[in-house]
Short mmCIF file of C-alpha atoms in Angstrom, two decimals:
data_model
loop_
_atom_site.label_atom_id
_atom_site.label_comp_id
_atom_site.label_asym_id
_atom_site.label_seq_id
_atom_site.Cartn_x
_atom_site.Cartn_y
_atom_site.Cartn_z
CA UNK X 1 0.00 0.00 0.00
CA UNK X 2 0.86 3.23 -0.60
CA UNK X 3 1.65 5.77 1.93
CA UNK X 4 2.81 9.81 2.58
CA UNK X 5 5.01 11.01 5.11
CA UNK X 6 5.32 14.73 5.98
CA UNK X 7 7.72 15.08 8.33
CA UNK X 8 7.53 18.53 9.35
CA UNK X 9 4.30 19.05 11.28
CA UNK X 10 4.97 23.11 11.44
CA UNK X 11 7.00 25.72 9.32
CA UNK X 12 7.23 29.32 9.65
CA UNK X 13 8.84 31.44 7.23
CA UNK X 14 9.35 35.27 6.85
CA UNK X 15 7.32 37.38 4.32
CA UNK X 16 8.96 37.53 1.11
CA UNK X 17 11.69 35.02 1.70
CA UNK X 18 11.47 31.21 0.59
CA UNK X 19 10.50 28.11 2.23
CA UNK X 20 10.53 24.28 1.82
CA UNK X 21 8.04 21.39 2.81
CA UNK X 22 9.20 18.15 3.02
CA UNK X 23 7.05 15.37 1.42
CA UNK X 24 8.57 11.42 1.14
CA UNK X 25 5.99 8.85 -0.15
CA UNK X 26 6.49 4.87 -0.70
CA UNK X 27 4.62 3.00 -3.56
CA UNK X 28 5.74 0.57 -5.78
CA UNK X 29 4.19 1.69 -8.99
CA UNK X 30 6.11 3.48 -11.43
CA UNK X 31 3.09 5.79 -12.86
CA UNK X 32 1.30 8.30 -10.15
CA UNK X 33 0.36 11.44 -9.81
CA UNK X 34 1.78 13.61 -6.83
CA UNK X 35 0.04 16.88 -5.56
CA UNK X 36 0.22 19.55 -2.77
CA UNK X 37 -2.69 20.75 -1.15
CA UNK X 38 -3.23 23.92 0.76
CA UNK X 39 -6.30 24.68 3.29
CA UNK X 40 -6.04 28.26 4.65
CA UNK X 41 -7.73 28.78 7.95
CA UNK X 42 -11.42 28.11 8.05
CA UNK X 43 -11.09 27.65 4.25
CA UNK X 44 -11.66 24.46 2.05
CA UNK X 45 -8.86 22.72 0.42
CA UNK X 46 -7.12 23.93 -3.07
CA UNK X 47 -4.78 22.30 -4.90
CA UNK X 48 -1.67 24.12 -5.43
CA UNK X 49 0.61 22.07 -7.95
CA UNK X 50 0.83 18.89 -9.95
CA UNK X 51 3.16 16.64 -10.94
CA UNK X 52 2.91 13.21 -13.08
CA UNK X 53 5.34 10.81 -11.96
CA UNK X 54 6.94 9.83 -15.37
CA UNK X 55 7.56 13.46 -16.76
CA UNK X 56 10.97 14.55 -15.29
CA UNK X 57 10.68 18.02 -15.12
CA UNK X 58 9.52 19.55 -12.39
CA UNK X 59 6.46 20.92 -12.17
CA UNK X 60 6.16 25.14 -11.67
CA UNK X 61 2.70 27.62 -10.66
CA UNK X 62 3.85 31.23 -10.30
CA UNK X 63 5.70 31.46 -6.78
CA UNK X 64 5.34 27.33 -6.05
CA UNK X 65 7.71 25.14 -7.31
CA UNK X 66 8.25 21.18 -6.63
CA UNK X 67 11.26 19.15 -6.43
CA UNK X 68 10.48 15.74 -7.62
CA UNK X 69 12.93 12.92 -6.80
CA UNK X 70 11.43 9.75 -8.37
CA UNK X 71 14.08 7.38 -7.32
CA UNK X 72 14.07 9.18 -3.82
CA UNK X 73 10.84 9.28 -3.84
CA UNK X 74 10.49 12.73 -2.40
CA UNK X 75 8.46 15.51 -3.36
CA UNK X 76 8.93 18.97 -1.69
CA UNK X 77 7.35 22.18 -2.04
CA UNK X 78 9.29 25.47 -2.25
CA UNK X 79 7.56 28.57 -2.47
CA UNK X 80 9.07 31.49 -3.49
CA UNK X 81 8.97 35.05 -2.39
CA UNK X 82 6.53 34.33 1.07
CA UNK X 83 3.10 36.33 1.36
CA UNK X 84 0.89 36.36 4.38
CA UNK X 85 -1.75 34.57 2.22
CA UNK X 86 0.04 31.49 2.22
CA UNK X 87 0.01 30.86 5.61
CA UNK X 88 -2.17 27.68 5.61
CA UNK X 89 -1.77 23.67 6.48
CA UNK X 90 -0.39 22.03 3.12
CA UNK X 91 -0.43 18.00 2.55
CA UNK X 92 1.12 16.22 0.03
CA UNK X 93 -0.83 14.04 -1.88
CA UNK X 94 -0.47 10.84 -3.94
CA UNK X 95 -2.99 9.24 -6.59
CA UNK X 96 -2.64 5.97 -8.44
CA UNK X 97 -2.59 5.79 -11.93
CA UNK X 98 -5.07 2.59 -12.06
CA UNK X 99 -8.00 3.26 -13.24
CA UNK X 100 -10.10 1.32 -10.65
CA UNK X 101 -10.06 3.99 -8.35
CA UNK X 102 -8.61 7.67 -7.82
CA UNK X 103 -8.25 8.09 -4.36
CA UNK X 104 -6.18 10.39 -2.33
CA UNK X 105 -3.88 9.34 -0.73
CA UNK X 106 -2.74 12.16 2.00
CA UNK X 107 0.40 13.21 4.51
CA UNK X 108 -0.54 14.51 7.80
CA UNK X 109 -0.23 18.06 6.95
CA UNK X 110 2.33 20.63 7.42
CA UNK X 111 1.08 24.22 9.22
CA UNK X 112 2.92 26.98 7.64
CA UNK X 113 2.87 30.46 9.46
CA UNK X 114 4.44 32.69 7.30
CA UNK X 115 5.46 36.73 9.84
CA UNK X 116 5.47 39.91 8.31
CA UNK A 1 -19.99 28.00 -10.34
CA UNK A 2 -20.12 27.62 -6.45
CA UNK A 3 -17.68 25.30 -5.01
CA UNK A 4 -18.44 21.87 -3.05
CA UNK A 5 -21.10 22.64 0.12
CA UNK A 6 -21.17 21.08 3.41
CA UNK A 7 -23.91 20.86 5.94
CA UNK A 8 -23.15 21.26 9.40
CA UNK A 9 -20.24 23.08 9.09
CA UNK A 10 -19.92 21.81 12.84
CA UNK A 11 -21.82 19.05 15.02
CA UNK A 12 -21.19 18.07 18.34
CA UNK A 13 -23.42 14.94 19.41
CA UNK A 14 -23.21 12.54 22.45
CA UNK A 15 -21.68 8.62 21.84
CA UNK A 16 -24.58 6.73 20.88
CA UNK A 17 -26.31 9.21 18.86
CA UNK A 18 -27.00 9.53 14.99
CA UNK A 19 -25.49 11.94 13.01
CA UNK A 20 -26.15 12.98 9.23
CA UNK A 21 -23.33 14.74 7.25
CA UNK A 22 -24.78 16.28 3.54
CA UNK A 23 -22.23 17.09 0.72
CA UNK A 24 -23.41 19.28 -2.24
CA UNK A 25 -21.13 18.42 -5.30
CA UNK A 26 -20.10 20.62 -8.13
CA UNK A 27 -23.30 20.61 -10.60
CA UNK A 28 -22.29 18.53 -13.16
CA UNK A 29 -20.02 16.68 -11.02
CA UNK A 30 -20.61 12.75 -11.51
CA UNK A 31 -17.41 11.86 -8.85
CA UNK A 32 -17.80 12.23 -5.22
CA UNK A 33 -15.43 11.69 -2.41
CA UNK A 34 -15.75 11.44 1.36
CA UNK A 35 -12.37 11.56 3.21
CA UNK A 36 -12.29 11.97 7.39
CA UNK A 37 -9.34 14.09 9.48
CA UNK A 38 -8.77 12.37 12.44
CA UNK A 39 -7.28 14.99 14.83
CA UNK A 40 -3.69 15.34 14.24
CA UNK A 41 -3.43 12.86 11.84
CA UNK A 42 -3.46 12.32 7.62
CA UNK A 43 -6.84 12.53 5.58
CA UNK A 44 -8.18 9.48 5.07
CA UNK A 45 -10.50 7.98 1.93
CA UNK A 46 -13.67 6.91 2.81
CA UNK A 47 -15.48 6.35 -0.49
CA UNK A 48 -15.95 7.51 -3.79
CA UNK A 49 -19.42 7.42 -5.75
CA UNK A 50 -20.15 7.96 -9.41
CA UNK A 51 -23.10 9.13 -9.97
CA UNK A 52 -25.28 7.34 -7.41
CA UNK A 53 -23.03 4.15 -7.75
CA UNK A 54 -20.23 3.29 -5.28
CA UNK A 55 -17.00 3.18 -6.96
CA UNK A 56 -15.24 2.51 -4.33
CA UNK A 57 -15.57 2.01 -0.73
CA UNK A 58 -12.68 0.45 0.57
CA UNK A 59 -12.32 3.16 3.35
CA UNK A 60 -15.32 2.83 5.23
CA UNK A 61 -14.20 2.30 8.54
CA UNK A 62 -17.48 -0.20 10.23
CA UNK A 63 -20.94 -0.83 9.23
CA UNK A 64 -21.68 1.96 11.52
CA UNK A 65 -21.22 4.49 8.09
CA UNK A 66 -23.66 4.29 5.55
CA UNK A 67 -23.35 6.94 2.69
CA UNK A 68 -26.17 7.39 -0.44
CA UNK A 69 -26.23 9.72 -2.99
CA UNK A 70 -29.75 9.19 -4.28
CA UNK A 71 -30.00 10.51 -8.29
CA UNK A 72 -26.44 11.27 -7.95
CA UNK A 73 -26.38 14.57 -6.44
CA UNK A 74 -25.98 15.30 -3.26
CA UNK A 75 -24.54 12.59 -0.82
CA UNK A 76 -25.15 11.96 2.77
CA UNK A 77 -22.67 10.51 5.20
CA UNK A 78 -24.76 9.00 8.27
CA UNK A 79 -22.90 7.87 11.24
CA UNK A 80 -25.25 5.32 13.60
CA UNK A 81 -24.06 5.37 16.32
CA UNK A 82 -21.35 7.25 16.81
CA UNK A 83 -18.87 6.32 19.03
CA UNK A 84 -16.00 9.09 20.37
CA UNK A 85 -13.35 7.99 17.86
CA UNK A 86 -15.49 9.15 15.14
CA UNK A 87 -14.60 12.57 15.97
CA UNK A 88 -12.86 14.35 12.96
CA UNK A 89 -13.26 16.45 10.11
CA UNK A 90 -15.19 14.98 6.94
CA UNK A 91 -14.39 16.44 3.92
CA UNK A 92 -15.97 16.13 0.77
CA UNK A 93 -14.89 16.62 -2.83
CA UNK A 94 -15.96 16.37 -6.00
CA UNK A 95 -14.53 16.14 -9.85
CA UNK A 96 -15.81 15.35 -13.44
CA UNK A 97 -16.46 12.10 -15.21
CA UNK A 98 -13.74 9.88 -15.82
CA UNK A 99 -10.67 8.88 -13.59
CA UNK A 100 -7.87 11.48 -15.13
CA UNK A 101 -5.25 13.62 -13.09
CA UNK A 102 -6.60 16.41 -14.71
CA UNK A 103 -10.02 15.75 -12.92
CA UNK A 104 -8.87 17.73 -9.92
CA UNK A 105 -10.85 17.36 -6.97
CA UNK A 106 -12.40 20.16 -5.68
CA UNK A 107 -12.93 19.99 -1.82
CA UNK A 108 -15.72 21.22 0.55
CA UNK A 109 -14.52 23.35 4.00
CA UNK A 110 -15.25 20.02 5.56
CA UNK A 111 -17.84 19.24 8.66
CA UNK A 112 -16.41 19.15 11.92
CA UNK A 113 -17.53 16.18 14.03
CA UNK A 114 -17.17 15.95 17.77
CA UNK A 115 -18.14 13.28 19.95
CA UNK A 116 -18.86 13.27 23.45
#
């Protein structure tokens, strides 16, 4: 089975400087799709970035950035130039490629608090 | 378009007592998730429909859940009875026909469950 680990259970980064959360998954599949969440406070969840496991470059939205390691199997989030908006809890995600079922597969989170 | 709805937003019932969680999909949406938060810890898959169909149930915890999504709208979530380690967050999502990475699912704020 497959699973997520998010080993950082709370960040905090300045405003306008950059940041990195950890993501390490295990599967045994070679095809998958890998995501990061973010849920601001009180606020439903939005997916942030996407990557598909067998193209090799990394995927890129505007200030967030991923750093896919497929033999590593890690997948961390950087973003880029902080804002106050982005304080939220982000989890990693993972999502089979079968096409029996499309599940979620999530970490347990990582609360970022980003100070002016 | 408004996003995926949740009713409660919040519930807080005794152990023993019934409790029914609604989800409002997308409109349009044939895919529907419910995933649970357990305080603390990752988000879990409960089920997926399509349409009124289950897809997939494989994370149903006990025969104490029972979801339906009658003419494959809306879906209820109805736990009978609850016991205290049912407390958690449900959240539900939604996404378009067909099992693709580009059918992101779209997430409600989630319904807060606590039991006493």
């Amino acid at each position: 089975a497959q699973t997520v680990t998010q080993s950082q259970p709370e960040m905090s980064v300045q405003e306008a400087e950059t940041v990195t959360l950890s993501c390490t998954y295990d599967t045994s599949e070679s095809d998958y799709y890998l995501f990061w969440y973010k849920q601001p406070p009180s606020r439903q969840m939005i997916l942030v970035i996407r990557q598909e496991a067998y193209k090799q470059q990394n995927a890129t939205e505007n200030r967030f950035s991923v750093n896919f390691q497929k033999a590593a199997k890690s997948f961390s989030l950087k973003i880029s130039d902080s804002q106050l908006g982005d304080a939220a809890m982000y989890f990693c995600a993972y999502r089979t490629l079968s096409y029996n079922t499309d599940k979620l597969i999530f970490g347990t989170g990582t609360r970022l608090q980003v100070f002016p | 378009e408004a996003g995926v709805t949740q009713f409660p937003s919040h519930s807080v019932i005794e152990k023993g007592q019934t409790v029914t969680l609604r989800c409002d999909p997308i409109s349009g949406h044939d895919n529907l998730y419910w995933y649970r938060r357990v305080m603390g810890k990752e988000i879990k898959f409960l089920l997926h429909f399509v349409k009124e169909s289950k897809q997939d149930e494989s994370g149903m915890p006990n025969n104490r859940f029972l979801a339906e999504r009658t003419g494959g709208t809306y879906s209820t979530l109805k736990v009978q009875p609850a016991e205290l380690e049912d407390s958690g967050v449900y959240f539900c999502a939604s996404s378009r026909r067909g099992l693709s990475s580009y059918n992101e699912q779209f997430f409600g704020p989630g319904t807060r469950l606590t039991v006493l």
